[in-house]
């Protein structure tokens, strides 16, 4: 009796290799996010005006989003090509140490980004156009 072992779909293999390439840039993107956070903290400590804080907060948000995308790609690549098609394989991979590490990192970055979006970017009123 022969057992049929289904192969991974071609689409899953392509996505897996793309995620591997994207995840290689994670350390640089995380370092960029740390530098943007440091700049934002320095501006807050120096009591900078709201326009500068707004620009720094948005830059930190952009850097966090890029780092988060790379971390999510690293998480999916760590799970393996089979996990793209099979939710059970994805769930099993999350329980392994590497998968749990990436999952924790993704959750940490999401929380940091949401915290920055809620409290780190100052709300600056829009200018009202003058009507005559």
Short mmCIF file of C-alpha atoms in Angstrom, two decimals:
data_model
loop_
_atom_site.label_atom_id
_atom_site.label_comp_id
_atom_site.label_asym_id
_atom_site.label_seq_id
_atom_site.Cartn_x
_atom_site.Cartn_y
_atom_site.Cartn_z
CA UNK A 1 0.00 0.00 0.00
CA UNK A 2 1.48 3.31 -1.08
CA UNK A 3 0.78 6.51 0.75
CA UNK A 4 0.03 9.62 -1.20
CA UNK A 5 1.81 12.63 0.17
CA UNK A 6 0.49 15.80 -1.40
CA UNK A 7 3.10 18.23 -2.61
CA UNK A 8 3.13 21.87 -1.74
CA UNK A 9 1.45 24.03 -4.37
CA UNK A 10 3.62 26.06 -6.72
CA UNK A 11 2.04 29.27 -5.41
CA UNK A 12 3.01 28.35 -1.85
CA UNK A 13 6.61 27.70 -2.91
CA UNK A 14 6.80 31.06 -4.68
CA UNK A 15 5.36 32.90 -1.68
CA UNK A 16 7.72 31.00 0.64
CA UNK A 17 10.81 32.05 -1.31
CA UNK A 18 9.56 35.64 -1.57
CA UNK A 19 9.04 35.74 2.19
CA UNK A 20 12.54 34.40 2.75
CA UNK A 21 13.97 37.25 0.68
CA UNK A 22 11.84 39.89 2.43
CA UNK A 23 12.75 38.60 5.89
CA UNK A 24 16.47 39.02 5.20
CA UNK A 25 16.05 42.78 5.54
CA UNK A 26 14.41 42.53 8.98
CA UNK A 27 17.50 43.45 11.08
CA UNK A 28 18.14 46.63 9.06
CA UNK A 29 14.49 47.63 9.16
CA UNK A 30 14.30 47.04 12.90
CA UNK A 31 17.42 49.15 13.37
CA UNK A 32 15.82 51.90 11.27
CA UNK A 33 12.73 51.77 13.49
CA UNK A 34 14.88 52.03 16.61
CA UNK A 35 16.63 55.10 15.23
CA UNK A 36 13.27 56.69 14.36
CA UNK A 37 12.00 55.96 17.88
CA UNK A 38 15.15 57.48 19.37
CA UNK A 39 14.65 60.62 17.26
CA UNK A 40 11.03 60.88 18.38
CA UNK A 41 12.01 60.52 22.06
CA UNK A 42 14.73 63.16 21.70
CA UNK A 43 12.25 65.59 20.16
CA UNK A 44 9.77 64.95 22.97
CA UNK A 45 12.48 65.52 25.58
CA UNK A 46 13.49 68.76 23.87
CA UNK A 47 9.85 69.94 23.87
CA UNK A 48 9.78 70.34 20.09
CA UNK A 49 6.77 71.86 18.38
CA UNK A 50 3.88 69.69 17.22
CA UNK A 51 4.79 69.82 13.53
CA UNK A 52 8.22 68.28 14.21
CA UNK A 53 6.66 65.68 16.51
CA UNK A 54 4.06 64.89 13.86
CA UNK A 55 6.74 64.29 11.21
CA UNK A 56 8.85 62.18 13.58
CA UNK A 57 5.82 60.18 14.72
CA UNK A 58 4.82 59.45 11.14
CA UNK A 59 8.37 58.44 10.25
CA UNK A 60 8.43 56.08 13.24
CA UNK A 61 5.10 54.62 12.10
CA UNK A 62 6.46 54.05 8.58
CA UNK A 63 9.60 52.39 9.94
CA UNK A 64 7.56 50.18 12.27
CA UNK A 65 5.24 49.15 9.44
CA UNK A 66 8.19 48.14 7.24
CA UNK A 67 9.77 46.18 10.11
CA UNK A 68 6.43 44.54 10.87
CA UNK A 69 5.99 43.43 7.26
CA UNK A 70 9.48 41.92 7.26
CA UNK A 71 8.79 40.18 10.60
CA UNK A 72 5.53 38.74 9.28
CA UNK A 73 7.39 37.46 6.22
CA UNK A 74 10.01 35.91 8.49
CA UNK A 75 7.29 34.31 10.56
CA UNK A 76 5.63 32.77 7.49
CA UNK A 77 8.98 31.60 6.10
CA UNK A 78 9.86 30.00 9.45
CA UNK A 79 6.59 28.10 9.40
CA UNK A 80 7.62 26.48 6.11
CA UNK A 81 6.11 26.17 2.64
CA UNK A 82 3.50 23.65 3.71
CA UNK A 83 2.02 26.11 6.19
CA UNK A 84 0.84 28.38 3.36
CA UNK A 85 -1.71 25.75 2.30
CA UNK A 86 -2.37 23.90 5.54
CA UNK A 87 -3.71 25.61 8.65
CA UNK A 88 -2.80 22.63 10.84
CA UNK A 89 0.82 22.82 9.71
CA UNK A 90 0.76 26.56 10.43
CA UNK A 91 -0.61 25.95 13.91
CA UNK A 92 2.00 23.28 14.64
CA UNK A 93 4.78 25.56 13.41
CA UNK A 94 3.62 28.34 15.77
CA UNK A 95 4.19 26.00 18.71
CA UNK A 96 7.84 25.34 17.82
CA UNK A 97 10.48 27.59 19.39
CA UNK A 98 11.37 29.48 16.19
CA UNK A 99 7.73 29.98 15.29
CA UNK A 100 6.89 31.15 18.80
CA UNK A 101 9.81 33.60 18.72
CA UNK A 102 8.65 35.14 15.43
CA UNK A 103 5.03 35.23 16.61
CA UNK A 104 6.06 37.08 19.77
CA UNK A 105 8.14 39.53 17.73
CA UNK A 106 5.24 40.23 15.35
CA UNK A 107 2.87 40.77 18.28
CA UNK A 108 5.37 43.09 19.97
CA UNK A 109 5.80 45.19 16.83
CA UNK A 110 2.04 45.39 16.24
CA UNK A 111 1.50 46.56 19.81
CA UNK A 112 4.27 49.13 19.50
CA UNK A 113 2.85 50.44 16.22
CA UNK A 114 -0.68 50.71 17.59
CA UNK A 115 0.59 52.46 20.72
CA UNK A 116 2.45 54.93 18.53
CA UNK A 117 -0.62 55.51 16.38
CA UNK A 118 -2.80 56.19 19.40
CA UNK A 119 -0.46 58.26 21.58
CA UNK A 120 2.78 58.99 19.69
CA UNK A 121 1.53 61.01 16.76
CA UNK A 122 0.17 64.37 17.89
CA UNK A 123 -3.12 65.54 16.46
CA UNK A 124 -2.58 68.79 14.65
CA UNK A 125 -5.70 70.74 13.63
CA UNK A 126 -6.13 71.26 9.93
CA UNK A 127 -6.11 74.85 8.72
CA UNK A 128 -9.56 76.18 7.91
CA UNK A 129 -9.76 77.85 4.52
CA UNK A 130 -10.87 81.46 4.65
CA UNK A 131 -14.14 82.19 2.91
CA UNK A 132 -15.09 85.64 1.79
#
